[in-house]
Short mmCIF file of C-alpha atoms in Angstrom, two decimals:
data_model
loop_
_atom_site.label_atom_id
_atom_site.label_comp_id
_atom_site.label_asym_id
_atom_site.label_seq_id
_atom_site.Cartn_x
_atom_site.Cartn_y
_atom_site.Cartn_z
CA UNK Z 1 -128.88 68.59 -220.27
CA UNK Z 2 -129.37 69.36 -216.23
CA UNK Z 3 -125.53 68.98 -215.92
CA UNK Z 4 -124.38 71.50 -218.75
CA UNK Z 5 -124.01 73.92 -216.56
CA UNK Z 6 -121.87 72.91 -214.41
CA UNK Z 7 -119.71 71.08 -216.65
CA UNK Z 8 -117.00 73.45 -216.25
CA UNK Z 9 -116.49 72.12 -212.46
CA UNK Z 10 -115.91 68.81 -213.48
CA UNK Z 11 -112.74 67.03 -215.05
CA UNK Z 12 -114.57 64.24 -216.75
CA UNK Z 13 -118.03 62.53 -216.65
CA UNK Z 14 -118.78 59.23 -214.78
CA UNK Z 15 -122.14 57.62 -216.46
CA UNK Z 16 -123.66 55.28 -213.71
CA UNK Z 17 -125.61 52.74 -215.30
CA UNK Z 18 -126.28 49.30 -214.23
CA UNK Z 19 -128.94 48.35 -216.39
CA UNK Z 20 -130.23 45.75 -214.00
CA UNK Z 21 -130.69 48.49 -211.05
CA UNK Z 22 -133.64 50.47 -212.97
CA UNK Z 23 -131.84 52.04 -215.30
CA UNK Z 24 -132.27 49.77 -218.15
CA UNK Z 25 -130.39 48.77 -221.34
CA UNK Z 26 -131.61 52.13 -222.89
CA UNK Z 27 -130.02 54.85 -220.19
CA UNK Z 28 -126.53 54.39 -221.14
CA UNK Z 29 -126.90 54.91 -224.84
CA UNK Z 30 -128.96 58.06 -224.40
CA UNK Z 31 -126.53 59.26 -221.92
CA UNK Z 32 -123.24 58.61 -223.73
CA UNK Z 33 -124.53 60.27 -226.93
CA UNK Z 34 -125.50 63.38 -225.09
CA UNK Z 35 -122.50 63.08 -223.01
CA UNK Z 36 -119.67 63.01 -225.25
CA UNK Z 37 -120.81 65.90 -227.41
CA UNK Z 38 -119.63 68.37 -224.47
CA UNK Z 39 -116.33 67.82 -224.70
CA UNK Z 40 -115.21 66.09 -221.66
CA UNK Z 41 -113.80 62.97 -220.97
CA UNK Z 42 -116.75 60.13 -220.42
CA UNK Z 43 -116.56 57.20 -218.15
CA UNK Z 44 -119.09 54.74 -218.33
CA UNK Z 45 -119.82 52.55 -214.96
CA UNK Z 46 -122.00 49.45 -214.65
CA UNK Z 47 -121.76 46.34 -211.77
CA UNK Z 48 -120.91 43.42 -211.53
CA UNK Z 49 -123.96 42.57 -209.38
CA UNK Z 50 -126.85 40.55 -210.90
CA UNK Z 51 -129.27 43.35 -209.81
CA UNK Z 52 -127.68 46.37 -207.87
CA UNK Z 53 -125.56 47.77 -205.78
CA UNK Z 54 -124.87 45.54 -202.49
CA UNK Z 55 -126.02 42.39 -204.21
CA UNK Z 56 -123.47 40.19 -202.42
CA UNK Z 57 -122.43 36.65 -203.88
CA UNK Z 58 -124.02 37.89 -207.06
CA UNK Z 59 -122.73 37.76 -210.39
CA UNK Z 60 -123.79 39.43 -213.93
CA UNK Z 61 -123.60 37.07 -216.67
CA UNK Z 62 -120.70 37.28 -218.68
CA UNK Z 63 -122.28 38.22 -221.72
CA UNK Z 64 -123.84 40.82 -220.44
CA UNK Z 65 -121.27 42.17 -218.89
CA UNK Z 66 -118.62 42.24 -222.13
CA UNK Z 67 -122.11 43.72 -224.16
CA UNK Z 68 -121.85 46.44 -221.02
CA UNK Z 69 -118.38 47.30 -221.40
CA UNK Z 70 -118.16 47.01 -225.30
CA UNK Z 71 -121.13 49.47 -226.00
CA UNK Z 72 -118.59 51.67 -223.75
CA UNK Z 73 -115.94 51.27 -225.98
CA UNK Z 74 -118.05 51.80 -229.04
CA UNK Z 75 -119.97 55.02 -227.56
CA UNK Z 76 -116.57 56.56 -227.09
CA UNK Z 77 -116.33 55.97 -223.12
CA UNK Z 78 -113.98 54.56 -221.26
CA UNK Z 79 -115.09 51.41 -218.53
CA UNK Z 80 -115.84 50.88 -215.17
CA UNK Z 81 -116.90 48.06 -213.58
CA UNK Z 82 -118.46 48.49 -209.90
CA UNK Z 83 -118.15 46.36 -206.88
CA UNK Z 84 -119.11 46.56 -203.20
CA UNK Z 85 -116.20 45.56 -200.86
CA UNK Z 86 -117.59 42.52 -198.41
CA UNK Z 87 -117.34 43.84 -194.40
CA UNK Z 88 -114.03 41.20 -194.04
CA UNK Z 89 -112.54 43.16 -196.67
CA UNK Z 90 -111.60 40.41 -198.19
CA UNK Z 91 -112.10 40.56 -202.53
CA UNK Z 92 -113.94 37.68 -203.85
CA UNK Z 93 -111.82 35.76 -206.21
CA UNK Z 94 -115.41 35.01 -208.48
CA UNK Z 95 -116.06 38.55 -209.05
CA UNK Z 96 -112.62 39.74 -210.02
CA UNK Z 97 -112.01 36.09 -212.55
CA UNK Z 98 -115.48 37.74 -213.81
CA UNK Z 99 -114.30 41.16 -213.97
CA UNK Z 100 -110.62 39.85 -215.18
CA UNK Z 101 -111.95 37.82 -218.17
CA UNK Z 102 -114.15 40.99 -219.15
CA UNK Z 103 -110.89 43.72 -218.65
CA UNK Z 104 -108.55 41.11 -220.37
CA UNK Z 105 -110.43 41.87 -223.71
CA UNK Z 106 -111.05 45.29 -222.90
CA UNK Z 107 -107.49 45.79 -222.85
CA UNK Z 108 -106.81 44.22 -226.37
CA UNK Z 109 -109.06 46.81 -227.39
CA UNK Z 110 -107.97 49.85 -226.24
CA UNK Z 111 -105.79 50.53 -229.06
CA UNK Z 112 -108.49 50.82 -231.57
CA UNK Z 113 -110.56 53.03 -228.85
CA UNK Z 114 -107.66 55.92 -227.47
CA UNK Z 115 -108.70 59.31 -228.91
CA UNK Z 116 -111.01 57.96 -230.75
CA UNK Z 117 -114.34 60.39 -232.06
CA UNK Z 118 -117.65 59.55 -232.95
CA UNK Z 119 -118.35 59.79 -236.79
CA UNK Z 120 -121.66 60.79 -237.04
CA UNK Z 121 -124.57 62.48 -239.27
CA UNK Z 122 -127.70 62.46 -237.53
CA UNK Z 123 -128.91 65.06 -234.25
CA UNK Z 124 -131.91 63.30 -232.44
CA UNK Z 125 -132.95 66.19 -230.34
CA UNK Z 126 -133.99 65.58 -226.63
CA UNK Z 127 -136.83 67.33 -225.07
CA UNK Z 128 -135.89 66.64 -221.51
CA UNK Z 129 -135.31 70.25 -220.91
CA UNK Z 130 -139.00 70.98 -221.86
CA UNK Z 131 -140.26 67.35 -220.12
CA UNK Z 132 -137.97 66.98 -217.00
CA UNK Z 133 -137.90 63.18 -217.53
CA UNK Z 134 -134.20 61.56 -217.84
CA UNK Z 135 -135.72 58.70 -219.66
CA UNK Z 136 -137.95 61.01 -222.21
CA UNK Z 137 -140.19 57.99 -223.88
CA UNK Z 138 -139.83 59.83 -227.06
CA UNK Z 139 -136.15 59.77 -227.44
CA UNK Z 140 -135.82 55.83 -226.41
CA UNK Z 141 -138.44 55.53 -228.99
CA UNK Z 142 -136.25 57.18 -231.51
CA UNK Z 143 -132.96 56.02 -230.13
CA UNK Z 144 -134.45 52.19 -230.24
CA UNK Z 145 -135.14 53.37 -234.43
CA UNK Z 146 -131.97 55.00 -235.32
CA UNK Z 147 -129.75 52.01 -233.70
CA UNK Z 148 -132.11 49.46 -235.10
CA UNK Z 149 -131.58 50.86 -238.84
CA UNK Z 150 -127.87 51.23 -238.54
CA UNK Z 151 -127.66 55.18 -238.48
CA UNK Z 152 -124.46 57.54 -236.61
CA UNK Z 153 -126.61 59.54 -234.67
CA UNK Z 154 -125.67 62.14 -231.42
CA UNK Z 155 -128.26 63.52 -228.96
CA UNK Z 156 -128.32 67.28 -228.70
CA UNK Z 157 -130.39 70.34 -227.10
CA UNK Z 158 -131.11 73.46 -227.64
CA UNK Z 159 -127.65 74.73 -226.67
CA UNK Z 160 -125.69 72.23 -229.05
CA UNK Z 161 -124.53 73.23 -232.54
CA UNK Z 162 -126.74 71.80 -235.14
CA UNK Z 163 -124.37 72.66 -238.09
CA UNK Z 164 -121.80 69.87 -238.06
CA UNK Z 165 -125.12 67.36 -238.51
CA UNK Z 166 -127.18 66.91 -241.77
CA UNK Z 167 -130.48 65.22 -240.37
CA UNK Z 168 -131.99 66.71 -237.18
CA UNK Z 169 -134.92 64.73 -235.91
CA UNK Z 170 -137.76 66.64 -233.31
CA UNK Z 171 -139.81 63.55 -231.67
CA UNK Z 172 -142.56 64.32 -230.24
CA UNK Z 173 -142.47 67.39 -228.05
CA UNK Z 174 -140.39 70.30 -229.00
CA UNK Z 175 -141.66 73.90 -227.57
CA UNK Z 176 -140.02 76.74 -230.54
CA UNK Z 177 -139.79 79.60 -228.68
CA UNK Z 178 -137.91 82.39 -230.72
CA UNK Z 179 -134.40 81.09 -230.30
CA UNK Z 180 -135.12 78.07 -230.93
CA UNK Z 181 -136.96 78.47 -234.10
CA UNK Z 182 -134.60 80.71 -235.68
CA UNK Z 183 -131.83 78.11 -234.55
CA UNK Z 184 -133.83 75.63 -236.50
CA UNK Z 185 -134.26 78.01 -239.42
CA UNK Z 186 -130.72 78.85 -239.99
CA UNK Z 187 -129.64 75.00 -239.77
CA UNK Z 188 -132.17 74.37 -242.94
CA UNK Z 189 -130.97 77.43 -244.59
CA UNK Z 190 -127.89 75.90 -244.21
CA UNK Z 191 -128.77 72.83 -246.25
CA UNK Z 192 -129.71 70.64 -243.08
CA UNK Z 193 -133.09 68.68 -243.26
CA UNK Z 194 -135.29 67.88 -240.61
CA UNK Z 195 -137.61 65.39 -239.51
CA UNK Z 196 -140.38 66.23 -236.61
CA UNK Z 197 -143.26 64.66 -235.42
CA UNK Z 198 -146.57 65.37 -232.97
CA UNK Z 199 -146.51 69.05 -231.27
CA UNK Z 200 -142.14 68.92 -231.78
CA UNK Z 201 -142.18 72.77 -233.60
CA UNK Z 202 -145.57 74.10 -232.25
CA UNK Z 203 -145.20 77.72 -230.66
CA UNK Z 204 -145.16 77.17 -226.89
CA UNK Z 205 -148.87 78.68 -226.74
CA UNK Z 206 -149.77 75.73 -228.49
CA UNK Z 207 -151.58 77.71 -231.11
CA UNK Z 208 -149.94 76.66 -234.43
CA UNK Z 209 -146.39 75.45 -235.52
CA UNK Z 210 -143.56 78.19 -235.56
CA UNK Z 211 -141.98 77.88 -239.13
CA UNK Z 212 -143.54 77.45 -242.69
CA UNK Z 213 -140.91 74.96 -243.27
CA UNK Z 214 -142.89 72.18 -241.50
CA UNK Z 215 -145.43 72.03 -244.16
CA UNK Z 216 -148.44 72.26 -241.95
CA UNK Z 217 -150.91 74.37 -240.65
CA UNK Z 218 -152.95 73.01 -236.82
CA UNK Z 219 -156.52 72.97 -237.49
CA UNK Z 220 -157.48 71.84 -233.95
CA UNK Z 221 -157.13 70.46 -230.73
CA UNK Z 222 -158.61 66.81 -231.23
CA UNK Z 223 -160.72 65.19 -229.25
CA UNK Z 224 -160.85 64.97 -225.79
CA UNK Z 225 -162.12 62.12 -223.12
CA UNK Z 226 -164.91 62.32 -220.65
CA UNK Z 227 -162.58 64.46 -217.99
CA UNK Z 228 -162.30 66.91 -220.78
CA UNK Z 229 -158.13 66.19 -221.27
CA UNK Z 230 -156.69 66.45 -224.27
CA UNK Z 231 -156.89 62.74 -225.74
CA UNK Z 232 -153.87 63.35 -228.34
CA UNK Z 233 -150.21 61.36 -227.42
CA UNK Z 234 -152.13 59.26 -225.22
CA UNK Z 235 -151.53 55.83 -224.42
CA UNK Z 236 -155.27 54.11 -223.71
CA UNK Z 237 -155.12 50.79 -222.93
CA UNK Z 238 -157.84 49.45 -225.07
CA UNK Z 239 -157.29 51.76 -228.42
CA UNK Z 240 -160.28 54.23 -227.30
CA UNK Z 241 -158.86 57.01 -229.31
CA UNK Z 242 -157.31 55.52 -232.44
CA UNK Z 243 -157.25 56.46 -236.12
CA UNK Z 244 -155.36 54.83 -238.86
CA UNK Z 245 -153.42 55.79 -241.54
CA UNK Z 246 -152.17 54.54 -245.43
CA UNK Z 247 -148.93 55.78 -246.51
CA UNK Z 248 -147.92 55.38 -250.34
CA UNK Z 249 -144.66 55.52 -251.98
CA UNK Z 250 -141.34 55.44 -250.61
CA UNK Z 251 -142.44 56.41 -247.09
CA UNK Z 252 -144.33 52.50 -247.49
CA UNK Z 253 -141.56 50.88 -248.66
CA UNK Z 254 -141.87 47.43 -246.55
CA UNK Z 255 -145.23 47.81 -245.53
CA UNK Z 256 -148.30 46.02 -246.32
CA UNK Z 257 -150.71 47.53 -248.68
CA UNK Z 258 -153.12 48.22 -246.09
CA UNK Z 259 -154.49 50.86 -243.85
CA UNK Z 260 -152.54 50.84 -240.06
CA UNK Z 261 -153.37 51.65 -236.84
CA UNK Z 262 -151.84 54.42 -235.14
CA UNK Z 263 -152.76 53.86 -231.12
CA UNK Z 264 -152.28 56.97 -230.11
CA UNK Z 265 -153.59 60.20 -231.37
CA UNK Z 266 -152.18 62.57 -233.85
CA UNK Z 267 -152.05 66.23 -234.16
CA UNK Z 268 -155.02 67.89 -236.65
CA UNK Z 269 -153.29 69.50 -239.37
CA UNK Z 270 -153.58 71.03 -243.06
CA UNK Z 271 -151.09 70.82 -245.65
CA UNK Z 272 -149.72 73.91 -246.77
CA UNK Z 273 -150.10 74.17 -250.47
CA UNK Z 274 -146.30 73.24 -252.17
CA UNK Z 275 -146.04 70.67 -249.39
CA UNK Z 276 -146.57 66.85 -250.47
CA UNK Z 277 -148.73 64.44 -248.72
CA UNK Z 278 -146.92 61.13 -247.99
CA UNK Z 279 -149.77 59.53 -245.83
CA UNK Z 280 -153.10 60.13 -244.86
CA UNK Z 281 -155.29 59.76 -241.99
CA UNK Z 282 -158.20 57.18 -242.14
CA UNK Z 283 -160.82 58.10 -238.90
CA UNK Z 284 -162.13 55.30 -237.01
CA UNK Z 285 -166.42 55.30 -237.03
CA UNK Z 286 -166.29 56.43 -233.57
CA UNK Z 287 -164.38 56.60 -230.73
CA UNK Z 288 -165.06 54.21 -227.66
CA UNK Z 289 -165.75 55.99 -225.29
CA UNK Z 290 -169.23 55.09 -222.61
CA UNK Z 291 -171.34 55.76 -225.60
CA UNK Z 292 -170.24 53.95 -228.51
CA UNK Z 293 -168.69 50.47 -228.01
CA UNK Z 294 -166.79 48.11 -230.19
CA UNK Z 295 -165.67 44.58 -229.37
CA UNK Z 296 -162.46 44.04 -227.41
CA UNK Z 297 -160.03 47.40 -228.51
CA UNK Z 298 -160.20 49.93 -230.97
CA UNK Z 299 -163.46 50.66 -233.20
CA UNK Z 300 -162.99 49.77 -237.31
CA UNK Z 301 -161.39 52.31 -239.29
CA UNK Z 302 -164.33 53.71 -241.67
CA UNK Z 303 -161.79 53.25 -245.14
CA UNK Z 304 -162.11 56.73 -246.13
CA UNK Z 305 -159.31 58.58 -246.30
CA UNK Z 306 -159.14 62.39 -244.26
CA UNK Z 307 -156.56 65.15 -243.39
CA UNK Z 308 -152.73 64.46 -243.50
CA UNK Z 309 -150.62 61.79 -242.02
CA UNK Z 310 -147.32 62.47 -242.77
CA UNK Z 311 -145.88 65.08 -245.33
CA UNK Z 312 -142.86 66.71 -246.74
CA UNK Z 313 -141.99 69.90 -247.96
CA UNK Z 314 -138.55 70.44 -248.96
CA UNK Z 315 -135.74 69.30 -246.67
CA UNK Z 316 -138.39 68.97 -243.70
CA UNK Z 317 -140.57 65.72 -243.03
CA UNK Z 318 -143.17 65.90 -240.31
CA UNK Z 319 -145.47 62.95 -238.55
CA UNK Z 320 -148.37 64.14 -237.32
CA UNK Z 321 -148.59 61.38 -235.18
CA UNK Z 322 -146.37 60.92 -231.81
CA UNK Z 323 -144.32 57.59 -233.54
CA UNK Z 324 -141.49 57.92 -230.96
CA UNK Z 325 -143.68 57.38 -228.47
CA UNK Z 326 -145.80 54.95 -229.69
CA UNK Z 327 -142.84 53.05 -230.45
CA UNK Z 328 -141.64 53.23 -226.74
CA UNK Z 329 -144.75 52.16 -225.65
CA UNK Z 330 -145.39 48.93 -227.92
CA UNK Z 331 -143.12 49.06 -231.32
CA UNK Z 332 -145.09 49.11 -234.15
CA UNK Z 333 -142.92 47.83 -236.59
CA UNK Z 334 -144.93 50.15 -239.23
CA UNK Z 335 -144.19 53.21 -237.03
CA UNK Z 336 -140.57 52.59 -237.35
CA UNK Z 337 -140.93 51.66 -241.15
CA UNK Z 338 -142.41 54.95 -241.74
CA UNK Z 339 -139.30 57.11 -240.25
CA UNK Z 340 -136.43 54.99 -241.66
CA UNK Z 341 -138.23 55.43 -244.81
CA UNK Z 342 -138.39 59.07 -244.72
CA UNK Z 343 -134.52 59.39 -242.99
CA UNK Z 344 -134.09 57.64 -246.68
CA UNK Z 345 -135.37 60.16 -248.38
CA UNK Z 346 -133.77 62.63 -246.68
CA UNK Z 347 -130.23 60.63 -246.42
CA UNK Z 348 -130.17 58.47 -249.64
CA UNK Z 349 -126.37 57.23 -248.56
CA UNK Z 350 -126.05 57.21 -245.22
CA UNK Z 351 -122.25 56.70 -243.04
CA UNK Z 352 -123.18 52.69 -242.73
CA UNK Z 353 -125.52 50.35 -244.21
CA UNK Z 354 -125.48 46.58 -242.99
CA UNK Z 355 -127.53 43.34 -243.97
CA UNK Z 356 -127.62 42.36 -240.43
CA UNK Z 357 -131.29 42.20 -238.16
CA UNK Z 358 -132.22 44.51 -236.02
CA UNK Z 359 -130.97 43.48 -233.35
CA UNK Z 360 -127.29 44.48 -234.38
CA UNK Z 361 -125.55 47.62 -233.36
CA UNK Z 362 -123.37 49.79 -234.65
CA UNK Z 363 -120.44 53.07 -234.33
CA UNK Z 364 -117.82 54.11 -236.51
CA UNK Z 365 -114.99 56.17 -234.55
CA UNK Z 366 -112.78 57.79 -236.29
CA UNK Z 367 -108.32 58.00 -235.06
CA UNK Z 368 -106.26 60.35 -236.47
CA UNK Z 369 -102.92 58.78 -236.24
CA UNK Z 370 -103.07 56.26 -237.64
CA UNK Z 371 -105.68 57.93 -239.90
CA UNK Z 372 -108.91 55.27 -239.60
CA UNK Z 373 -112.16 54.38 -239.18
CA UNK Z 374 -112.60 51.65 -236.42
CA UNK Z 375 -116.34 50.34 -237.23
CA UNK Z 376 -117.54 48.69 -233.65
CA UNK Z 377 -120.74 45.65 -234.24
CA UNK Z 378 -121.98 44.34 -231.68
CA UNK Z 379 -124.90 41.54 -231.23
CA UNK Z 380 -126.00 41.20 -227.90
CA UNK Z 381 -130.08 40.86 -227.35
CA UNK Z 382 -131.32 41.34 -223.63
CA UNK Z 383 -134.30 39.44 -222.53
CA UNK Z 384 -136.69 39.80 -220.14
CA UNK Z 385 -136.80 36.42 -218.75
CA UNK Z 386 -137.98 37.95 -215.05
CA UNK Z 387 -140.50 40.25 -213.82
CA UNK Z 388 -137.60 43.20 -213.12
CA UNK Z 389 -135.21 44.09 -215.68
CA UNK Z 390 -133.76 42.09 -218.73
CA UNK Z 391 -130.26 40.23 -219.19
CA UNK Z 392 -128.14 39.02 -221.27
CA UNK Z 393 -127.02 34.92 -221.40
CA UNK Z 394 -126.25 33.96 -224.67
CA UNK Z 395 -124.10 34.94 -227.49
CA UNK Z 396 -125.54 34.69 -230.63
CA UNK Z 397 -123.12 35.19 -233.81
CA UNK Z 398 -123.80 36.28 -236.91
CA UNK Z 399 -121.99 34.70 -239.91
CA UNK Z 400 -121.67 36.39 -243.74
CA UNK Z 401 -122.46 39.92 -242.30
CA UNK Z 402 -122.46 41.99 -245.45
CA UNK Z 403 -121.75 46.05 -244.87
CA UNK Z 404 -121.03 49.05 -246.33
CA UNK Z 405 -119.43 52.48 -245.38
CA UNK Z 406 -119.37 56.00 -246.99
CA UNK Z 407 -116.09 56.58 -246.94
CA UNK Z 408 -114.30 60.20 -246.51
CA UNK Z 409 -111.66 58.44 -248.61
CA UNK Z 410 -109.82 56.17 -250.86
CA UNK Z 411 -108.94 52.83 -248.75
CA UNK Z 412 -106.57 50.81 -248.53
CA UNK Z 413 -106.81 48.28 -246.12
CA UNK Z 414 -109.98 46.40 -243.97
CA UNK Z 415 -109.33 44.06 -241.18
CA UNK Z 416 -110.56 42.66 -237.85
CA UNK Z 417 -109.18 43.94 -234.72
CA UNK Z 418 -107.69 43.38 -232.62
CA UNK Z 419 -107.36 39.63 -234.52
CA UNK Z 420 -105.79 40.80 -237.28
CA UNK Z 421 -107.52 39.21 -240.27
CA UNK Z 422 -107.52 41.22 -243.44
CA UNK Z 423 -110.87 41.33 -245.10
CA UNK Z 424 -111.48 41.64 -248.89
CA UNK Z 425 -112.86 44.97 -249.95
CA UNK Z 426 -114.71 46.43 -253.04
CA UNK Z 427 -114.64 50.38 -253.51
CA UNK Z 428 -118.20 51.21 -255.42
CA UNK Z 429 -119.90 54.85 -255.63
CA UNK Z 430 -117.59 55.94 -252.77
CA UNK Z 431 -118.52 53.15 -250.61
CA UNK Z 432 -116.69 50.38 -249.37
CA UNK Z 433 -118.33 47.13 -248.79
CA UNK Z 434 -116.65 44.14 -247.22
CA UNK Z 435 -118.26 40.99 -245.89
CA UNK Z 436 -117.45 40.45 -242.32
CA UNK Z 437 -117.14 36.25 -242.19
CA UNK Z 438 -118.28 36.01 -237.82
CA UNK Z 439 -119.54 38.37 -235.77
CA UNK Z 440 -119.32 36.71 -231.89
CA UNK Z 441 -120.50 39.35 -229.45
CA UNK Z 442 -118.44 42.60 -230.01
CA UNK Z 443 -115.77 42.82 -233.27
CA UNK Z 444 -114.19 45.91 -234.41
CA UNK Z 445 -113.26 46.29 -238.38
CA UNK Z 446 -110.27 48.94 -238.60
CA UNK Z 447 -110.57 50.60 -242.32
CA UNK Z 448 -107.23 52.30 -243.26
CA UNK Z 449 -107.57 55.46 -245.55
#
């Protein structure tokens, strides 16, 4: 968002991200999906350096460096692969048969990728204009969801055009000044739904939320810790401040039949009378603080259910917890549970579904001539095998990967690309679902309308 204002001086944007020199495997994704919804041209640049620039005699793995160049592809950007020219000035014949073997597929590729646009359906909103952070925890949190359930999904602020989206989703921290809120307003008026969590909607005195539509009333600041700080969206090491929660219904779908912990603390809120309540909060006895103590962590939840959780009213869904967050911080796999469920609810038949883990990302890009849908998987899992930053070694491939599209049309033809091999297709609802036999790494599935 710091650059929109200047875009106009610029012909293109260059993304430098080599997720081994601090930026991590979650920079480029949030910056691409910002990026290309400005209109200009987007390069993506990593390195062929095991760490960073002016690593000499250093070489990425090779996985790691197609997963690099094929999330460009699949974003929508093009690729650029960085190097640091040696003081002989001689090129080193390792790097560029690296490099080469990467480009070499690239270029097979490219026809599936040239004017290609995103297809998409979600907005996740970021609040860096509001936090100042480039990595906002709250929208990796929510970027780490959305790509682990499959969804199309853009990142937008408050200057981007909500309309062309049907889900918008507010994690965490979202100040609604005037403009804001009425932009908000008119995108639900419109028929678009919403899901926010924590103080994402609150007026920027803090006092209460700025629209009806979120279901909720504040009733109060929460506690706060022996410096007299808010405690609320806090990460404490040893659970001081937690509550818990039970959800029921479709928002539990998956879950145990149990109370959870939420780590860190929610807002205090009411539920507005025609609003639903999907889960409540369940307090703790006490909160550990220097005069109550409990064991190792957190203290016991007391089992008796209090104020809301999580409810809906209308099109609008709101957490009162900061999930996006708390998923950055540890990953909760109930946290993320909870939203999927409730972008269900919200968007019953979403662009893609897939039976594939979570580990398995997706993009459909759309070409106009020929008219298609090139679908991009790819399954690529970084690990952090060292102290510093995570990488990539091994290929693991998926075999029998079942998935299904909503398709803007009657098809006629699925295949791999740029291999070639046509894949069997059934036509159900308005979906198509085909059965993808290997996935190795990156593989794009061009469906003909």
């Amino acid at each position: 968002p710091r650059h929109r204002e200047a875009q106009d001086a610029y012909t293109h944007w260059e993304l430098e991200s080599l997720p081994s020199g601090g930026w991590g495997y979650m920079h480029f994704p949030l910056a691409q999906r910002y990026a290309r919804t400005l209109g200009l041209d987007c390069l993506g640049m990593t390195g062929k350096f095991h760490t960073f620039w002016g690593d000499f005699q250093s070489y990425k793995n090779e996985a790691a460096l197609q997963f690099e160049c094929f999330q460009m592809l699949a974003l929508g950007a093009k690729c650029s692969i960085g190097d640091q020219l040696h003081p002989t000035g001689r090129l080193d014949r390792a790097t560029y048969d690296l490099v080469g073997s990467v480009y070499r597929q690239v270029a097979a590729k490219e026809p599936w990728c040239r004017g290609a646009t995103p297809v998409t359906e979600i907005a996740l909103f970021t609040p860096e204009e509001f936090t100042g952070q480039r990595l906002t925890p709250e929208t990796i949190g929510a970027i780490r969801m959305l790509q682990e359930g499959g969804h199309q999904f853009d990142i937008v602020d408050s200057q981007s055009d909500f309309s062309p989206y049907s889900v918008l989703v507010l994690p965490d921290i979202a100040p609604f000044g005037s403009e804001l809120a009425a932009k908000v307003e008119a995108f639900l008026a419109g028929g678009g739904k919403v899901i926010a969590s924590f103080e994402a909607g609150l007026r920027p005195d803090g006092a209460d939320f700025a629209l009806a539509a979120w279901g909720v009333q504040k009733t109060g600041d929460g506690p706060r810790d022996e410096t007299g700080a808010l405690v609320r969206g806090r990460n404490f090491p040893r659970g001081d401040y937690v509550d818990y929660l039970t959800a029921t219904g479709a928002l539990a779908r998956g879950m145990r039949d149990v109370e959870h912990v939420m780590y860190m603390r929610g807002m205090e809120v009411a539920a507005a009378e025609d609003a639903e309540v999907l889960a409540r909060v369940v307090p703790a006895y006490f909160d550990r603080t220097w005069r109550h103590f409990c064991s190792h962590r957190q203290t016991p939840s007391t089992g008796e259910e209090a104020g809301p959780a999580v409810v809906r009213r209308g099109n609008v869904i709101y957490f009162a917890h900061p999930i996006f967050r708390q998923y950055n911080q540890n990953a909760p796999r109930w946290c993320k549970l909870m939203f999927l469920n409730g972008l269900d609810l919200l968007l019953p038949d979403p662009l893609l579904r897939h039976q594939g883990p979570s580990t398995l990302l997706t993009a459909i890009n759309a070409q106009a001539d020929p008219q298609r849908w090139v679908v991009h998987l790819l399954h690529y899992i970084p690990e952090r095998r060292g102290l510093d930053f995570d990488i990539i070694e091994d290929v693991i491939p998926l075999h029998e990967l079942a998935v299904s599209l909503r398709a803007p049309g009657p098809v006629t033809r699925v295949r791999t690309v740029p291999e070639g091999e046509e894949l069997s297709f059934a036509t159900v609802g308005g979906r198509v679902n085909f059965i993808l036999p290997r996935l190795h790494g990156h593989q794009m599935v061009e469906v003909t309308f």
